[in-house]
CSV table of C-alpha atoms and ligand atoms in Angstrom, one decimal:
chain,number,residue,atom,x,y,z
A,77,UNK,CA,150.5,-112.7,68.0
A,78,UNK,CA,150.6,-116.2,66.5
A,79,UNK,CA,151.7,-116.3,62.9
A,80,UNK,CA,149.6,-118.3,60.5
A,81,UNK,CA,151.1,-121.4,58.9
A,82,UNK,CA,151.9,-120.9,55.3
A,83,UNK,CA,149.0,-122.3,53.3
A,84,UNK,CA,151.1,-124.5,51.1
A,85,UNK,CA,148.4,-127.1,50.1
A,86,UNK,CA,146.0,-124.3,49.0
A,87,UNK,CA,148.8,-122.6,47.1
A,88,UNK,CA,149.7,-125.8,45.2
A,89,UNK,CA,146.1,-126.1,44.2
A,90,UNK,CA,146.5,-122.8,42.4
A,91,UNK,CA,149.1,-124.2,40.0
A,92,UNK,CA,147.5,-126.7,37.7
A,93,UNK,CA,150.8,-127.9,36.2
A,94,UNK,CA,152.0,-129.2,39.6
A,95,UNK,CA,149.5,-132.0,39.5
A,96,UNK,CA,151.4,-133.6,36.6
A,97,UNK,CA,153.4,-136.8,36.6
A,98,UNK,CA,156.7,-137.0,34.8
A,99,UNK,CA,158.0,-140.5,33.9
A,100,UNK,CA,155.3,-141.9,36.1
A,101,UNK,CA,156.4,-139.9,39.2
A,102,UNK,CA,154.8,-136.7,40.6
A,103,UNK,CA,156.5,-133.7,39.1
A,104,UNK,CA,158.9,-132.0,41.5
A,105,UNK,CA,159.5,-128.6,39.9
A,106,UNK,CA,162.8,-127.2,41.1
A,107,UNK,CA,163.6,-124.9,38.1
A,108,UNK,CA,161.8,-121.8,39.0
A,109,UNK,CA,164.9,-119.6,38.5
A,110,UNK,CA,164.6,-120.6,34.8
A,111,UNK,CA,160.9,-119.8,34.7
A,112,UNK,CA,158.3,-120.1,37.4
A,113,UNK,CA,155.0,-121.9,37.0
A,114,UNK,CA,151.8,-120.0,36.5
A,115,UNK,CA,148.8,-119.8,38.8
A,116,UNK,CA,145.3,-120.4,37.5
A,117,UNK,CA,144.5,-116.7,38.0
A,118,UNK,CA,147.2,-115.8,35.4
A,119,UNK,CA,146.1,-118.5,33.0
A,120,UNK,CA,142.4,-117.4,33.3
A,121,UNK,CA,143.4,-113.8,32.7
A,122,UNK,CA,145.0,-114.7,29.4
A,123,UNK,CA,142.0,-116.8,28.3
A,124,UNK,CA,139.5,-114.1,29.4
A,125,UNK,CA,141.5,-111.4,27.6
A,126,UNK,CA,141.5,-113.3,24.3
A,127,UNK,CA,137.9,-114.4,24.6
A,128,UNK,CA,136.4,-111.1,25.7
A,129,UNK,CA,138.5,-108.1,24.8
A,130,UNK,CA,141.3,-108.8,22.4
A,131,UNK,CA,142.1,-105.5,20.5
A,132,UNK,CA,145.0,-103.3,19.8
A,133,UNK,CA,145.7,-100.7,22.5
A,134,UNK,CA,146.2,-96.9,22.4
A,135,UNK,CA,144.9,-96.8,18.8
A,136,UNK,CA,141.2,-97.7,18.6
A,137,UNK,CA,138.2,-95.7,19.7
A,138,UNK,CA,136.0,-98.8,19.7
A,139,UNK,CA,134.9,-100.5,22.9
A,140,UNK,CA,137.2,-103.5,22.8
A,141,UNK,CA,140.3,-101.3,22.3
A,142,UNK,CA,139.2,-99.1,25.2
A,143,UNK,CA,138.8,-102.1,27.4
A,144,UNK,CA,142.1,-103.6,26.4
A,145,UNK,CA,143.9,-100.2,26.9
A,146,UNK,CA,142.3,-99.7,30.3
A,147,UNK,CA,143.4,-103.2,31.5
A,148,UNK,CA,146.9,-102.7,30.0
A,149,UNK,CA,147.4,-99.4,31.8
A,150,UNK,CA,145.9,-100.8,35.0
A,151,UNK,CA,148.6,-103.5,34.9
A,152,UNK,CA,151.3,-100.8,34.5
A,153,UNK,CA,149.9,-99.1,37.6
A,154,UNK,CA,149.9,-102.4,39.6
A,155,UNK,CA,153.5,-103.0,38.6
A,156,UNK,CA,154.5,-99.4,39.5
A,157,UNK,CA,152.9,-99.9,43.0
A,158,UNK,CA,154.6,-103.3,43.3
A,159,UNK,CA,158.1,-101.9,43.0
A,160,UNK,CA,157.1,-98.6,44.5
A,161,UNK,CA,158.0,-96.6,41.4
A,162,UNK,CA,157.1,-92.9,41.8
A,163,UNK,CA,154.9,-92.9,38.7
A,164,UNK,CA,153.6,-95.4,36.1
A,165,UNK,CA,155.5,-93.3,33.6
A,166,UNK,CA,158.7,-94.8,35.0
A,167,UNK,CA,157.5,-98.3,34.1
A,168,UNK,CA,158.4,-99.5,30.6
A,169,UNK,CA,157.0,-102.8,29.2
A,170,UNK,CA,159.7,-104.9,27.6
A,171,UNK,CA,160.1,-108.6,26.6
A,172,UNK,CA,162.1,-109.4,29.7
A,173,UNK,CA,165.2,-108.6,31.6
A,174,UNK,CA,167.4,-109.1,28.5
A,175,UNK,CA,165.5,-106.5,26.5
A,176,UNK,CA,165.5,-104.1,29.4
A,177,UNK,CA,169.2,-104.2,29.8
A,178,UNK,CA,169.8,-104.0,26.0
A,179,UNK,CA,167.5,-100.9,26.0
A,180,UNK,CA,169.6,-99.1,28.6
A,181,UNK,CA,173.0,-100.2,27.1
A,182,UNK,CA,171.9,-99.0,23.7
A,183,UNK,CA,170.0,-95.9,24.5
A,184,UNK,CA,171.8,-94.6,27.6
A,185,UNK,CA,175.1,-95.8,25.9
A,186,UNK,CA,174.4,-93.7,22.8
A,187,UNK,CA,173.8,-90.6,24.9
A,188,UNK,CA,176.3,-90.9,27.7
A,189,UNK,CA,179.1,-93.4,27.0
A,190,UNK,CA,182.2,-92.6,24.9
A,191,UNK,CA,185.8,-93.5,24.1
A,192,UNK,CA,187.8,-94.3,27.3
A,193,UNK,CA,184.7,-94.5,29.5
A,194,UNK,CA,184.1,-97.6,31.7
A,195,UNK,CA,181.2,-99.8,32.5
A,196,UNK,CA,181.4,-101.6,35.8
A,197,UNK,CA,179.7,-105.0,36.2
A,198,UNK,CA,180.5,-108.0,38.5
A,199,UNK,CA,181.9,-111.5,38.1
A,200,UNK,CA,178.5,-113.1,38.8
A,201,UNK,CA,176.5,-111.5,36.0
A,202,UNK,CA,174.2,-113.4,33.7
A,203,UNK,CA,175.1,-113.0,30.0
A,204,UNK,CA,172.2,-110.6,29.7
A,205,UNK,CA,174.1,-108.1,31.9
A,206,UNK,CA,177.5,-108.7,30.2
A,207,UNK,CA,177.0,-108.9,26.4
A,208,UNK,CA,174.9,-105.8,25.9
A,209,UNK,CA,177.6,-103.7,27.7
A,210,UNK,CA,180.3,-105.5,25.7
A,211,UNK,CA,178.5,-104.6,22.4
A,212,UNK,CA,178.3,-101.0,23.6
A,213,UNK,CA,182.0,-100.9,24.6
A,214,UNK,CA,183.0,-102.3,21.2
A,215,UNK,CA,181.0,-99.6,19.5
A,216,UNK,CA,182.2,-96.6,21.4
A,217,UNK,CA,185.6,-97.6,22.6
A,218,UNK,CA,184.7,-98.0,26.3
A,219,UNK,CA,186.0,-100.6,28.7
A,220,UNK,CA,184.2,-103.3,30.7
A,221,UNK,CA,185.5,-103.6,34.3
A,222,UNK,CA,184.6,-106.4,36.6
A,223,UNK,CA,184.1,-106.5,40.4
A,224,UNK,CA,185.6,-109.8,41.7
A,225,UNK,CA,183.9,-112.2,44.1
A,226,UNK,CA,185.1,-114.4,46.9
A,227,UNK,CA,185.0,-118.2,46.9
A,228,UNK,CA,181.8,-118.1,48.9
A,229,UNK,CA,180.2,-116.0,46.1
A,230,UNK,CA,180.1,-112.6,47.7
A,231,UNK,CA,181.2,-109.4,45.9
A,232,UNK,CA,184.5,-107.9,47.2
A,233,UNK,CA,183.3,-104.5,48.2
A,234,UNK,CA,186.8,-102.9,48.7
A,235,UNK,CA,187.6,-103.8,45.1
A,236,UNK,CA,184.3,-102.3,44.0
A,237,UNK,CA,185.2,-99.0,45.8
A,238,UNK,CA,188.6,-99.1,44.1
A,239,UNK,CA,187.1,-99.7,40.6
A,240,UNK,CA,184.7,-96.7,40.9
A,241,UNK,CA,186.3,-93.7,39.2
A,242,UNK,CA,185.5,-90.6,37.1
A,243,UNK,CA,185.5,-92.7,33.9
A,244,UNK,CA,182.8,-95.1,35.2
A,245,UNK,CA,179.6,-94.2,33.4
A,246,UNK,CA,177.4,-97.0,34.7
A,247,UNK,CA,177.4,-99.7,37.4
A,248,UNK,CA,175.3,-102.7,36.2
A,249,UNK,CA,174.8,-105.2,38.9
A,250,UNK,CA,172.8,-108.3,39.5
A,251,UNK,CA,170.6,-108.0,42.6
A,252,UNK,CA,170.4,-111.8,43.2
A,253,UNK,CA,172.6,-114.2,41.4
A,254,UNK,CA,170.9,-116.9,39.3
A,255,UNK,CA,173.7,-119.4,40.0
A,256,UNK,CA,174.9,-118.6,43.5
A,257,UNK,CA,171.7,-117.3,45.0
A,258,UNK,CA,173.7,-114.4,46.5
A,259,UNK,CA,171.7,-111.4,47.5
A,260,UNK,CA,174.1,-108.5,46.8
A,261,UNK,CA,174.2,-105.5,49.2
A,262,UNK,CA,172.9,-103.3,46.4
A,263,UNK,CA,171.6,-100.4,48.6
A,264,UNK,CA,175.1,-99.8,50.0
A,265,UNK,CA,176.6,-100.2,46.5
A,266,UNK,CA,174.2,-97.7,45.0
A,267,UNK,CA,175.1,-95.2,47.7
A,268,UNK,CA,178.8,-95.8,46.9
A,269,UNK,CA,178.3,-95.2,43.2
A,270,UNK,CA,176.1,-92.2,43.7
A,271,UNK,CA,178.7,-90.7,45.9
A,272,UNK,CA,180.9,-90.6,42.8
A,273,UNK,CA,177.9,-89.4,40.6
A,274,UNK,CA,177.6,-92.8,38.8
A,275,UNK,CA,174.2,-94.3,37.9
A,276,UNK,CA,173.3,-97.9,38.8
A,277,UNK,CA,171.3,-100.5,36.9
A,278,UNK,CA,170.1,-103.5,38.8
A,279,UNK,CA,169.3,-106.8,37.1
A,280,UNK,CA,166.4,-108.0,39.3
A,281,UNK,CA,165.4,-111.1,37.3
A,282,UNK,CA,166.0,-113.4,40.3
A,283,UNK,CA,165.2,-110.8,43.0
A,284,UNK,CA,161.5,-109.7,42.4
A,285,UNK,CA,160.0,-113.2,42.8
A,286,UNK,CA,161.6,-113.5,46.3
A,287,UNK,CA,162.3,-110.2,48.0
A,288,UNK,CA,160.4,-106.9,48.3
A,289,UNK,CA,161.9,-104.4,45.8
A,290,UNK,CA,161.4,-100.7,46.5
A,291,UNK,CA,163.1,-98.8,43.7
A,292,UNK,CA,162.8,-95.5,45.6
A,293,UNK,CA,164.3,-96.9,48.8
A,294,UNK,CA,167.1,-98.5,46.8
A,295,UNK,CA,167.5,-95.3,44.8
A,296,UNK,CA,168.6,-97.3,41.8
A,297,UNK,CA,168.5,-95.5,38.4
A,298,UNK,CA,167.3,-98.5,36.4
A,299,UNK,CA,165.7,-101.8,37.5
A,300,UNK,CA,165.1,-104.7,35.1
A,301,UNK,CA,163.1,-107.8,35.6
A,302,UNK,CA,161.2,-110.6,33.7
A,303,UNK,CA,157.5,-111.3,34.2
A,304,UNK,CA,157.9,-115.1,33.6
A,305,UNK,CA,160.0,-115.6,36.7
A,306,UNK,CA,157.4,-113.7,38.7
A,307,UNK,CA,154.6,-116.2,37.9
A,308,UNK,CA,153.6,-114.2,34.9
A,309,UNK,CA,153.6,-115.0,31.2
A,310,UNK,CA,156.7,-115.4,29.1
A,311,UNK,CA,157.6,-112.5,26.8
A,312,UNK,CA,156.9,-110.0,29.5
A,313,UNK,CA,159.2,-107.8,31.5
A,314,UNK,CA,159.8,-104.4,33.0
A,315,UNK,CA,162.4,-101.7,32.9
A,316,UNK,CA,162.0,-99.1,35.6
A,317,UNK,CA,164.0,-95.9,35.0
A,318,UNK,CA,164.3,-92.6,36.8
A,319,UNK,CA,162.6,-89.9,34.8
A,320,UNK,CA,165.7,-87.8,34.5
A,321,UNK,CA,167.5,-90.6,32.6
A,322,UNK,CA,164.5,-91.7,30.5
A,323,UNK,CA,163.9,-88.1,29.4
A,324,UNK,CA,167.5,-87.6,28.3
A,325,UNK,CA,167.9,-90.9,26.5
A,326,UNK,CA,167.0,-91.4,22.8
A,327,UNK,CA,164.4,-93.9,21.8
A,328,UNK,CA,165.6,-97.5,21.7
A,329,UNK,CA,163.4,-98.6,18.7
A,330,UNK,CA,161.4,-96.6,16.2
A,331,UNK,CA,157.8,-97.5,15.1
A,332,UNK,CA,154.2,-97.1,16.0
A,333,UNK,CA,153.1,-95.7,19.4
A,334,UNK,CA,156.5,-94.2,20.3
A,335,UNK,CA,156.0,-91.1,18.2
A,336,UNK,CA,154.1,-87.9,18.6
A,337,UNK,CA,154.4,-86.6,15.0
A,338,UNK,CA,156.2,-88.0,12.0
A,339,UNK,CA,157.2,-86.3,8.7
A,340,UNK,CA,159.9,-87.4,6.3
A,341,UNK,CA,162.0,-84.6,7.6
A,342,UNK,CA,161.6,-85.1,11.4
A,343,UNK,CA,159.9,-87.2,14.0
A,344,UNK,CA,159.0,-86.0,17.5
A,345,UNK,CA,158.6,-88.6,20.2
A,346,UNK,CA,155.8,-89.6,22.5
A,347,UNK,CA,155.8,-88.9,26.3
A,348,UNK,CA,157.1,-91.5,28.8
A,349,UNK,CA,156.8,-94.4,28.9
A,350,UNK,CA,155.5,-94.8,25.3
A,351,UNK,CA,158.7,-93.2,23.9
A,352,UNK,CA,160.3,-96.6,24.7
A,353,UNK,CA,157.4,-98.8,23.6
A,354,UNK,CA,157.5,-99.1,19.8
A,355,UNK,CA,155.1,-101.4,18.1
A,356,UNK,CA,152.2,-103.5,19.3
A,357,UNK,CA,153.3,-104.9,22.7
A,358,UNK,CA,152.5,-108.2,24.4
A,359,UNK,CA,149.1,-106.9,25.5
A,360,UNK,CA,147.7,-110.2,26.9
A,361,UNK,CA,151.0,-111.0,28.5
A,362,UNK,CA,151.4,-107.7,30.3
A,363,UNK,CA,147.8,-107.8,31.6
A,364,UNK,CA,148.6,-111.3,32.7
A,365,UNK,CA,151.7,-109.9,34.5
A,366,UNK,CA,149.3,-107.6,36.4
A,367,UNK,CA,147.3,-110.7,37.4
A,368,UNK,CA,150.5,-112.4,38.6
A,369,UNK,CA,151.3,-109.4,40.8
A,370,UNK,CA,147.8,-109.5,42.3
A,371,UNK,CA,148.4,-113.2,43.0
A,372,UNK,CA,151.8,-112.7,44.6
A,373,UNK,CA,150.5,-109.9,46.8
A,374,UNK,CA,147.6,-112.1,47.8
A,375,UNK,CA,150.0,-114.8,48.9
A,376,UNK,CA,152.1,-112.2,50.6
A,377,UNK,CA,155.7,-111.7,49.4
A,378,UNK,CA,157.0,-111.5,52.9
A,379,UNK,CA,155.3,-114.7,54.1
A,380,UNK,CA,156.4,-116.4,50.9
A,381,UNK,CA,160.0,-115.2,51.4
A,382,UNK,CA,160.1,-116.6,54.9
A,383,UNK,CA,158.7,-119.9,53.7
A,384,UNK,CA,161.2,-120.1,50.9
A,385,UNK,CA,164.0,-119.3,53.3
A,386,UNK,CA,163.0,-122.2,55.4
A,387,UNK,CA,163.1,-124.5,52.3
A,388,UNK,CA,166.5,-123.1,51.4
A,389,UNK,CA,167.9,-123.9,54.9
A,390,UNK,CA,166.3,-127.4,54.8
A,391,UNK,CA,167.7,-128.1,51.3
A,392,UNK,CA,171.2,-126.8,52.1
A,393,UNK,CA,171.5,-129.0,55.2
A,394,UNK,CA,170.2,-132.0,53.3
A,395,UNK,CA,172.5,-131.5,50.3
A,396,UNK,CA,175.5,-130.7,52.4
A,397,UNK,CA,175.1,-134.1,54.1
A,398,UNK,CA,175.5,-136.0,50.8
A,399,UNK,CA,179.1,-137.2,50.5
A,400,UNK,CA,180.8,-136.0,47.3
A,401,UNK,CA,178.4,-133.1,46.8
A,402,UNK,CA,179.8,-129.5,46.9
A,403,UNK,CA,177.5,-126.5,46.9
A,404,UNK,CA,178.7,-123.6,44.8
A,405,UNK,CA,177.7,-120.3,46.4
A,406,UNK,CA,177.7,-120.0,50.2
A,407,UNK,CA,177.0,-116.4,50.7
A,408,UNK,CA,175.5,-115.3,54.0
A,409,UNK,CA,172.5,-113.7,52.2
A,410,UNK,CA,170.9,-116.1,49.7
A,411,UNK,CA,167.6,-116.8,48.1
A,412,UNK,CA,166.2,-120.2,47.0
A,413,UNK,CA,168.9,-121.2,44.6
A,414,UNK,CA,171.4,-124.1,45.2
A,415,UNK,CA,174.0,-124.9,42.6
A,416,UNK,CA,176.0,-128.0,43.2
A,417,UNK,CA,178.5,-130.4,41.7
A,418,UNK,CA,178.9,-134.1,42.4
A,419,UNK,CA,182.2,-135.9,42.4
A,420,UNK,CA,182.6,-137.9,39.2
A,421,UNK,CA,179.2,-137.1,37.6
A,422,UNK,CA,178.7,-134.4,35.0
A,423,UNK,CA,175.9,-132.0,35.9
A,424,UNK,CA,174.0,-132.9,32.7
A,425,UNK,CA,173.9,-136.5,33.8
A,426,UNK,CA,172.7,-135.5,37.2
A,427,UNK,CA,169.9,-133.5,35.5
A,428,UNK,CA,168.9,-136.4,33.2
A,429,UNK,CA,168.8,-139.0,36.0
A,430,UNK,CA,166.8,-136.6,38.3
A,431,UNK,CA,164.3,-136.1,35.4
A,432,UNK,CA,163.6,-139.9,35.5
A,433,UNK,CA,162.5,-139.3,39.1
A,434,UNK,CA,160.2,-136.5,38.0
A,435,UNK,CA,162.6,-133.9,39.4
A,436,UNK,CA,163.1,-130.9,37.2
A,437,UNK,CA,166.4,-129.0,37.8
A,438,UNK,CA,168.6,-127.0,35.5
A,439,UNK,CA,172.1,-128.2,34.6
A,440,UNK,CA,174.7,-126.3,32.6
A,441,UNK,CA,176.5,-122.9,32.7
A,442,UNK,CA,173.2,-121.0,33.5
A,443,UNK,CA,174.1,-118.3,31.0
A,444,UNK,CA,177.0,-117.2,33.3
A,445,UNK,CA,180.1,-118.7,31.6
A,446,UNK,CA,182.5,-116.2,33.2
A,447,UNK,CA,181.2,-117.1,36.6
A,448,UNK,CA,181.7,-120.8,35.8
A,449,UNK,CA,185.2,-120.0,34.7
A,450,UNK,CA,185.8,-118.2,38.1
A,451,UNK,CA,185.1,-121.5,39.8
A,452,UNK,CA,187.0,-123.6,37.3
A,453,UNK,CA,183.7,-125.4,36.3
A,454,UNK,CA,182.0,-126.1,33.0
A,455,UNK,CA,178.6,-126.7,34.5
A,456,UNK,CA,176.7,-127.1,37.8
A,457,UNK,CA,173.4,-128.7,38.6
A,458,UNK,CA,171.0,-126.1,40.1
A,459,UNK,CA,167.9,-126.6,42.2
A,460,UNK,CA,165.8,-123.5,42.6
A,461,UNK,CA,162.7,-123.0,44.7
A,462,UNK,CA,159.5,-121.0,44.8
A,463,UNK,CA,156.8,-120.8,47.4
A,464,UNK,CA,154.9,-123.7,45.9
A,465,UNK,CA,157.7,-126.2,46.7
A,466,UNK,CA,157.7,-128.4,49.8
A,467,UNK,CA,160.1,-130.1,52.2
A,468,UNK,CA,158.8,-133.4,50.9
A,469,UNK,CA,160.0,-132.4,47.5
A,470,UNK,CA,163.5,-131.7,48.9
A,471,UNK,CA,163.4,-135.3,50.3
A,472,UNK,CA,162.6,-136.6,46.8
A,473,UNK,CA,165.5,-134.5,45.4
A,474,UNK,CA,167.9,-135.9,47.9
A,475,UNK,CA,166.8,-139.5,47.2
A,476,UNK,CA,167.2,-138.9,43.5
A,477,UNK,CA,170.7,-137.6,43.9
A,478,UNK,CA,171.6,-140.6,46.0
A,479,UNK,CA,170.3,-142.8,43.2
A,480,UNK,CA,172.3,-140.8,40.6
A,481,UNK,CA,175.4,-141.5,42.7
A,482,UNK,CA,174.7,-145.2,42.7
A,483,UNK,CA,174.3,-145.3,38.9
A,484,UNK,CA,177.8,-143.8,38.5
A,485,UNK,CA,179.5,-145.7,41.4
B,739,C6P,N1,168.0,-116.7,33.9
B,739,C6P,C1,168.1,-119.0,34.5
B,739,C6P,O1,167.8,-120.2,34.3
B,739,C6P,P1,165.2,-113.3,30.4
B,739,C6P,O2,165.7,-114.5,29.6
B,739,C6P,O3,165.4,-112.0,29.7
B,739,C6P,O4,163.9,-113.5,31.0
B,739,C6P,O5,166.2,-113.2,31.7
B,739,C6P,C2,167.6,-113.1,31.6
B,739,C6P,C3,168.2,-113.1,32.9
B,739,C6P,C4,168.9,-112.0,33.4
B,739,C6P,N2,169.5,-112.0,34.6
B,739,C6P,C5,169.4,-113.0,35.4
B,739,C6P,C6,170.0,-112.9,36.8
B,739,C6P,C7,168.8,-114.2,35.0
B,739,C6P,O6,168.7,-115.2,35.9
B,739,C6P,C8,168.2,-114.2,33.8
B,739,C6P,C9,167.5,-115.5,33.3
B,739,C6P,C10,167.4,-118.0,33.6
B,739,C6P,O7,169.0,-118.7,35.3
B,739,C6P,C11,167.4,-118.4,32.2
B,739,C6P,S1,169.0,-118.3,31.5
């Protein structure tokens, strides 16, 4: 059977922002790992929500509140299906990956981590999957242990095995690195942790927009991701948790909606997932995230992944051919992220010059300072791709880098 060509022109039409010019040049948006652009379907959903059904959820008995609640819970069901969660009760709405991990570190930590225990993370974690665990360790007297990586940016699995021990109370691991693009062998690593009775949290911020995530197949205990990197609104995100953990963890925050009954003497808590959703949530945003998932499923995550892989290969070859450019992160399994350094030019200067060409990349430590230290770098430039990017845009990137080199030669 002949495969259909990826409908890139049609897809680009779906993203109004991509029609912009920056400094008089067509925008080349290569910063989707920081946040993705939003399709018209998501923008329209937000507008429609505010124009037609804005109301608080789970509280009112009036029509608008019922409409908003129905759309909100429909979004939760879509998200549950998208990651193949066993039940929508496993899906907790949060602000983003950062809040999801803080929730687990605080709440699981309070219940299950004590003096002398260990939390195992890796050398390629984002600060969001380092600092919450550090805070916990400081509070309870636990220790943070770190799985090392190779120069190519792959986890050293033998060291991981060695670090797992009866004191390990959690393995918290990035699924796809935001700096290196490495796709970690998380299924195998979860099996290894479970063999020792240790739960695993995956930071999926950079994975969900690119690879199919099936939380039941992975058998992860927790999975965290942000809606804004998945073509959804900012301020949205998801924590998936297995029921056995969520049931046995205390609430993260107290307030409205997370309670069943309150007296001054004692409060009883709401059922899952509401026990972890205190206060009025980002109603419009979460409904918008549901629309983003509909959109992504319409494009086809697998077709998009194959298209992005092609872009990654094309960009890697093109950048490797630039004298004085070094790619940081050469794992065998990668998604569309390329970090690089240029001889004699600071990453921030690369970013600034590229911007004058209309090319948006990120430059800096990418909220992964320990990883930068591992490579002896203060910063890298990073181009990151989504399925709305094109080979022509990679050519613009290469030309802009060449010109940056000329400026500094
Ligand atoms: N990385 C980047 O440019 P929030 O901010 O909560 O949506 O996501 C935090 C986060 C956690 N884990 C990983 C692997 C991430 O990449 C991010 C966000 C962005 O790389 C902004 S720092």
